Amino acid sequence: MANKDVTDPVRMEKIVSLCKRRGFIFQAGELYGGLNGCWDYGPLGTELKRNLKDYWWRKTVQERDDVLGMDGSILTMHQVLVSSGHVGGFNDPMSECPVTKQRLRADQIPAADPGIEYTFLGAKDAVSGKTTDKQVSILIPNEKQEKFQSAAKIARKFYLHVFGKDSKPQLLEEDGFTDTPGPRDGALYNPENGALMSEPRMFSLMFKTTMGASADPDDPNAIAYLRPETAQSIFCQYKNVLDSNRIKLPFGIAQIGKSFRNEINPRNFTFRSREFEQMEIEYFCRPEDGLRLTDEWLETRLEFYAEIGIPREKLHILDIPDADRAFYSKKTYDIEYEFPFGIQELEGVAYRTDYDLGVHAKGSGRPLEYFDEETKERFLPHVVEPSAGCDRTVLALICEAFDEEELGKDGKSDIRTVMRFMPSMAPIKVAVFPLLKKNEEQVRIAKEIQKQLQPWMNVFYDDGGAVGRRYRRQDEIGTPFCITVDFETLGEESPDLKGTVTLRHRDSMEQERLPVEDLLPWLLARVR
Ligand code: ATP
């Protein structure tokens, strides 16, 4: 699927349903109807997300000498975001559909196909007798049959909003509408119903709040924002990190944390949320190294995705053209993944020059230059920023792992659902079963194995139902290994096998026998 528009909604529906059924991800506030654009991770989703964040941290911070970590405050000063350009600049042009009240990003609405634009000039409510002269325009594509009827149906929905839900809108009969060839130049139409959208308006994407009990909401000193990205606290603390650590250019500061954007149109499950986590690195360097390091970071990040189970061939690199890049960026790559809803951005790798440190030096009036001991030069470092979305990567891991395998025989269908997570990402690393719940010795050994493994990895104990069913339950949540304590373990079948267990592999479903004392090293070599 190398085409942006090729989607697989059926697969996506199955994934969303599995996420809820097995406790990966739930809609926030679901009990009360749901909070749009916000998600709660259930027990398995939380483990998966932790595994991703831990691995990113290990690879980005702990296994490198040149990157340090930080954990900044979510509440962010007004002045910081004024300097960064977010206050005033962090806006999207939005258009509203008069019929559904949906707000869509104006720059993301596709061009409408040619057709007939019907403009309805008013309506009457058959219940109350009231009339309105409010107008609504609907563009119906040429290939559609019964164009007028389709447009009238949508228009009636519009007038239902106007008169209220118990009304019965009737369109005006004589001279009640006009029809002209469309689309009009520069006009936007809702791709779902053809309604002419409102003129685009700017909406701030930031969540604003006030600090202090009796704060005046218009006092800039009392205004704070939920940060729209983790990056700004890194830029603002760059000098403190530099001064408190013996580190030289090039070096990076990495952070994982929540960010908030009042996205107008949250969609595609967790892909576009209003509250999400980012995994960002600001890598400070000499100006002449910026472009080279941008390419190097792109490679490093691609390797990372391959290591966590997102293959290179499912990733697309978009080299953002000059005209579409932020004005201060000299190079930006978007790393995109083939989601079932289309090819979409996972991460941006941007060479941001000295823009960020420059605006904060100016805004704060404090010098942020770096002094190079060797060359005796003083200059503002440049920055390369690999900025990844944690929730988007979790979603990519889930989409990539989801598989349905036909195991049926003799014309009987038997579909096995398997989440093929890499062991390092899998929420549960190993499940331990006694073959028979009633066999006390099997239960004792199984519990002992569970206890022995628990300090090292996430283990799940299950003694309910037939063992085949237990395997399937683990397959569906992506547990890579299952251990069964059986009669051989007790030495009842053959004395040679005493003290060994069945180890079953999720992907191949193959089984092998391992001595109990080998389990920990065997698993440790495979699950980290
Ligand atoms: P988009 O174009 O999709 O809105 P962006 O280019 O604005 O994203 P950045 O500001 O570069 O995103 O943020 C870096 C990363 O943070 C993105 O690559 C993405 O993974 C993640 N991210 C941004 N916005 C959201 C969101 N609303 N929900 C989930 N993740 C997000």
Short mmCIF file of N, CA, C and O and ligand atoms in Angstrom, two decimals, residues 37 86 90 92 105 108 205 228-229 259-263 266-267 270-280 305 332 334-335 344-350 352 385-393, ligand 1:
data_model
loop_
_atom_site.label_atom_id
_atom_site.label_comp_id
_atom_site.label_asym_id
_atom_site.label_seq_id
_atom_site.Cartn_x
_atom_site.Cartn_y
_atom_site.Cartn_z
N GLY A 37 -11.16 13.05 21.42
CA GLY A 37 -9.72 13.32 21.24
C GLY A 37 -8.88 12.92 22.43
O GLY A 37 -7.69 13.25 22.47
N HIS A 86 4.34 30.38 19.42
CA HIS A 86 3.09 29.61 19.52
C HIS A 86 1.90 30.50 19.84
O HIS A 86 0.80 30.29 19.33
N PHE A 90 0.27 29.66 16.61
CA PHE A 90 -0.04 28.23 16.60
C PHE A 90 -1.52 28.03 16.31
O PHE A 90 -2.30 27.61 17.14
N ASP A 92 -4.63 27.00 13.31
CA ASP A 92 -4.97 26.35 12.04
C ASP A 92 -6.18 27.05 11.46
O ASP A 92 -7.11 27.38 12.19
N ARG A 105 -9.99 21.20 9.07
CA ARG A 105 -8.86 22.08 8.75
C ARG A 105 -8.95 22.47 7.29
O ARG A 105 -8.97 21.61 6.42
N GLN A 108 -6.83 20.96 4.72
CA GLN A 108 -6.93 19.52 4.49
C GLN A 108 -8.20 19.11 3.75
O GLN A 108 -8.44 17.93 3.54
N LEU A 205 -4.67 26.44 18.79
CA LEU A 205 -4.59 25.02 19.13
C LEU A 205 -4.14 24.82 20.58
O LEU A 205 -3.99 23.70 21.02
N PRO A 228 2.16 22.75 24.10
CA PRO A 228 1.77 22.13 22.83
C PRO A 228 2.85 21.21 22.27
O PRO A 228 2.63 20.52 21.29
N GLU A 229 4.04 21.24 22.89
CA GLU A 229 5.13 20.33 22.50
C GLU A 229 6.12 20.29 23.67
O GLU A 229 6.14 21.23 24.49
N SER A 259 1.86 16.32 25.69
CA SER A 259 1.63 17.59 25.02
C SER A 259 0.14 17.69 24.72
O SER A 259 -0.56 16.66 24.68
N PHE A 260 -0.31 18.89 24.51
CA PHE A 260 -1.75 19.12 24.36
C PHE A 260 -2.01 20.04 23.18
O PHE A 260 -1.38 21.09 23.08
N ARG A 261 -2.90 19.62 22.32
CA ARG A 261 -3.28 20.51 21.21
C ARG A 261 -4.79 20.39 21.03
O ARG A 261 -5.31 19.27 20.93
N ASN A 262 -5.43 21.53 20.97
CA ASN A 262 -6.88 21.51 20.85
C ASN A 262 -7.24 21.25 19.39
O ASN A 262 -7.78 22.12 18.70
N GLU A 263 -6.89 20.06 18.94
CA GLU A 263 -7.11 19.68 17.53
C GLU A 263 -8.59 19.84 17.22
O GLU A 263 -9.45 19.41 17.99
N PRO A 266 -10.15 15.73 15.92
CA PRO A 266 -9.42 14.52 16.33
C PRO A 266 -9.97 13.33 15.55
O PRO A 266 -11.19 13.24 15.35
N ARG A 267 -9.10 12.46 15.07
CA ARG A 267 -9.63 11.33 14.28
C ARG A 267 -8.61 10.21 14.15
O ARG A 267 -7.48 10.35 14.61
N THR A 270 -6.33 6.91 17.99
CA THR A 270 -5.46 7.78 18.79
C THR A 270 -4.55 8.65 17.92
O THR A 270 -3.78 9.45 18.45
N PHE A 271 -4.63 8.49 16.60
CA PHE A 271 -3.64 9.13 15.73
C PHE A 271 -3.60 10.64 15.93
O PHE A 271 -2.54 11.23 16.08
N ARG A 272 -4.75 11.26 15.91
CA ARG A 272 -4.80 12.72 16.16
C ARG A 272 -5.62 12.94 17.41
O ARG A 272 -6.84 12.89 17.39
N SER A 273 -4.93 13.14 18.52
CA SER A 273 -5.59 13.30 19.82
C SER A 273 -5.38 14.72 20.31
O SER A 273 -4.56 15.47 19.77
N ARG A 274 -6.10 15.05 21.37
CA ARG A 274 -5.91 16.39 21.95
C ARG A 274 -4.87 16.34 23.07
O ARG A 274 -4.28 17.35 23.40
N GLU A 275 -4.73 15.19 23.67
CA GLU A 275 -3.69 14.98 24.68
C GLU A 275 -2.87 13.80 24.20
O GLU A 275 -3.43 12.75 23.90
N PHE A 276 -1.57 13.99 24.06
CA PHE A 276 -0.74 12.90 23.54
C PHE A 276 0.67 13.02 24.10
O PHE A 276 1.02 14.03 24.71
N GLU A 277 1.44 11.98 23.91
CA GLU A 277 2.81 12.03 24.40
C GLU A 277 3.79 12.13 23.25
O GLU A 277 3.59 11.51 22.20
N GLN A 278 4.84 12.91 23.49
CA GLN A 278 5.89 13.03 22.48
C GLN A 278 7.19 12.47 23.02
O GLN A 278 7.41 12.43 24.24
N MET A 279 8.05 12.07 22.12
CA MET A 279 9.40 11.63 22.47
C MET A 279 10.31 12.51 21.61
O MET A 279 10.41 12.28 20.41
N GLU A 280 10.89 13.52 22.23
CA GLU A 280 11.62 14.52 21.44
C GLU A 280 13.09 14.61 21.84
O GLU A 280 13.43 14.47 23.01
N TYR A 305 12.93 2.27 14.43
CA TYR A 305 11.63 1.70 14.08
C TYR A 305 11.76 0.23 13.68
O TYR A 305 10.93 -0.60 14.04
N THR A 332 13.67 19.31 6.44
CA THR A 332 12.74 18.57 7.30
C THR A 332 12.33 17.29 6.60
O THR A 332 11.97 17.32 5.42
N ASP A 334 9.68 14.06 7.06
CA ASP A 334 8.62 13.41 7.82
C ASP A 334 8.80 11.91 7.61
O ASP A 334 8.98 11.46 6.47
N ILE A 335 8.75 11.17 8.72
CA ILE A 335 8.76 9.71 8.60
C ILE A 335 7.30 9.27 8.70
O ILE A 335 6.63 9.54 9.70
N GLN A 344 0.60 8.10 6.93
CA GLN A 344 0.53 9.29 7.78
C GLN A 344 1.78 9.44 8.64
O GLN A 344 2.44 8.45 8.96
N GLU A 345 2.00 10.67 9.10
CA GLU A 345 3.24 11.00 9.83
C GLU A 345 3.35 10.34 11.21
O GLU A 345 2.44 10.36 12.00
N LEU A 346 4.54 9.77 11.42
CA LEU A 346 4.89 9.21 12.73
C LEU A 346 5.82 10.16 13.46
O LEU A 346 5.76 10.31 14.67
N GLU A 347 6.74 10.75 12.71
CA GLU A 347 7.80 11.53 13.33
C GLU A 347 8.31 12.58 12.33
O GLU A 347 8.31 12.34 11.13
N GLY A 348 8.75 13.70 12.86
CA GLY A 348 9.41 14.70 12.02
C GLY A 348 10.87 14.82 12.45
O GLY A 348 11.17 14.80 13.64
N VAL A 349 11.76 14.90 11.48
CA VAL A 349 13.18 15.14 11.80
C VAL A 349 13.53 16.46 11.12
O VAL A 349 13.60 16.53 9.89
N ALA A 350 13.71 17.50 11.94
CA ALA A 350 13.83 18.84 11.36
C ALA A 350 15.13 19.51 11.78
O ALA A 350 15.52 19.44 12.94
N ARG A 352 16.39 22.84 12.58
CA ARG A 352 15.70 24.08 12.93
C ARG A 352 16.65 25.27 13.02
O ARG A 352 16.26 26.32 13.54
N GLU A 385 16.09 18.36 15.33
CA GLU A 385 15.03 17.87 16.21
C GLU A 385 14.32 16.64 15.64
O GLU A 385 13.50 16.76 14.75
N PRO A 386 14.64 15.45 16.16
CA PRO A 386 13.79 14.29 15.84
C PRO A 386 12.64 14.25 16.86
O PRO A 386 12.87 14.10 18.04
N SER A 387 11.43 14.43 16.37
CA SER A 387 10.28 14.55 17.27
C SER A 387 9.25 13.48 16.90
O SER A 387 8.61 13.54 15.85
N ALA A 388 9.12 12.51 17.81
CA ALA A 388 8.24 11.37 17.51
C ALA A 388 7.01 11.41 18.40
O ALA A 388 7.06 11.91 19.52
N GLY A 389 5.93 10.88 17.90
CA GLY A 389 4.71 10.76 18.70
C GLY A 389 4.67 9.38 19.33
O GLY A 389 4.75 8.37 18.64
N CYS A 390 4.53 9.38 20.65
CA CYS A 390 4.52 8.10 21.35
C CYS A 390 3.22 7.34 21.04
O CYS A 390 3.24 6.15 20.72
N ASP A 391 2.10 8.06 21.11
CA ASP A 391 0.82 7.37 20.87
C ASP A 391 0.71 6.90 19.42
O ASP A 391 0.18 5.83 19.14
N ARG A 392 1.24 7.72 18.51
CA ARG A 392 1.21 7.30 17.09
C ARG A 392 2.07 6.08 16.89
O ARG A 392 1.74 5.20 16.09
N THR A 393 3.20 6.00 17.60
CA THR A 393 4.06 4.83 17.43
C THR A 393 3.40 3.60 18.06
O THR A 393 3.47 2.50 17.49
P1 ATP B 1 0.50 16.79 12.05
O1 ATP B 1 0.97 17.42 10.75
O2 ATP B 1 0.09 15.35 11.93
O3 ATP B 1 -0.49 17.65 12.80
P2 ATP B 1 2.79 17.97 13.22
O4 ATP B 1 3.71 18.06 12.05
O5 ATP B 1 2.05 19.17 13.68
O6 ATP B 1 1.77 16.75 13.02
P3 ATP B 1 4.84 18.00 15.14
O7 ATP B 1 4.51 19.32 15.69
O8 ATP B 1 6.03 17.85 14.25
O9 ATP B 1 3.57 17.38 14.45
O10 ATP B 1 4.94 16.98 16.36
C1 ATP B 1 5.84 15.89 16.38
C2 ATP B 1 5.11 14.58 16.50
O11 ATP B 1 4.15 14.62 17.55
C3 ATP B 1 4.33 14.19 15.27
O12 ATP B 1 5.15 13.57 14.31
C4 ATP B 1 3.34 13.21 15.85
O13 ATP B 1 3.91 11.92 15.97
C5 ATP B 1 3.07 13.76 17.23
N1 ATP B 1 1.80 14.50 17.23
C6 ATP B 1 1.59 15.77 16.82
N2 ATP B 1 0.30 16.10 16.95
C7 ATP B 1 -0.34 15.00 17.45
C8 ATP B 1 -1.69 14.72 17.80
N3 ATP B 1 -2.63 15.62 17.71
N4 ATP B 1 -1.97 13.48 18.27
C9 ATP B 1 -1.01 12.54 18.41
N5 ATP B 1 0.28 12.76 18.09
C10 ATP B 1 0.62 13.97 17.62
#
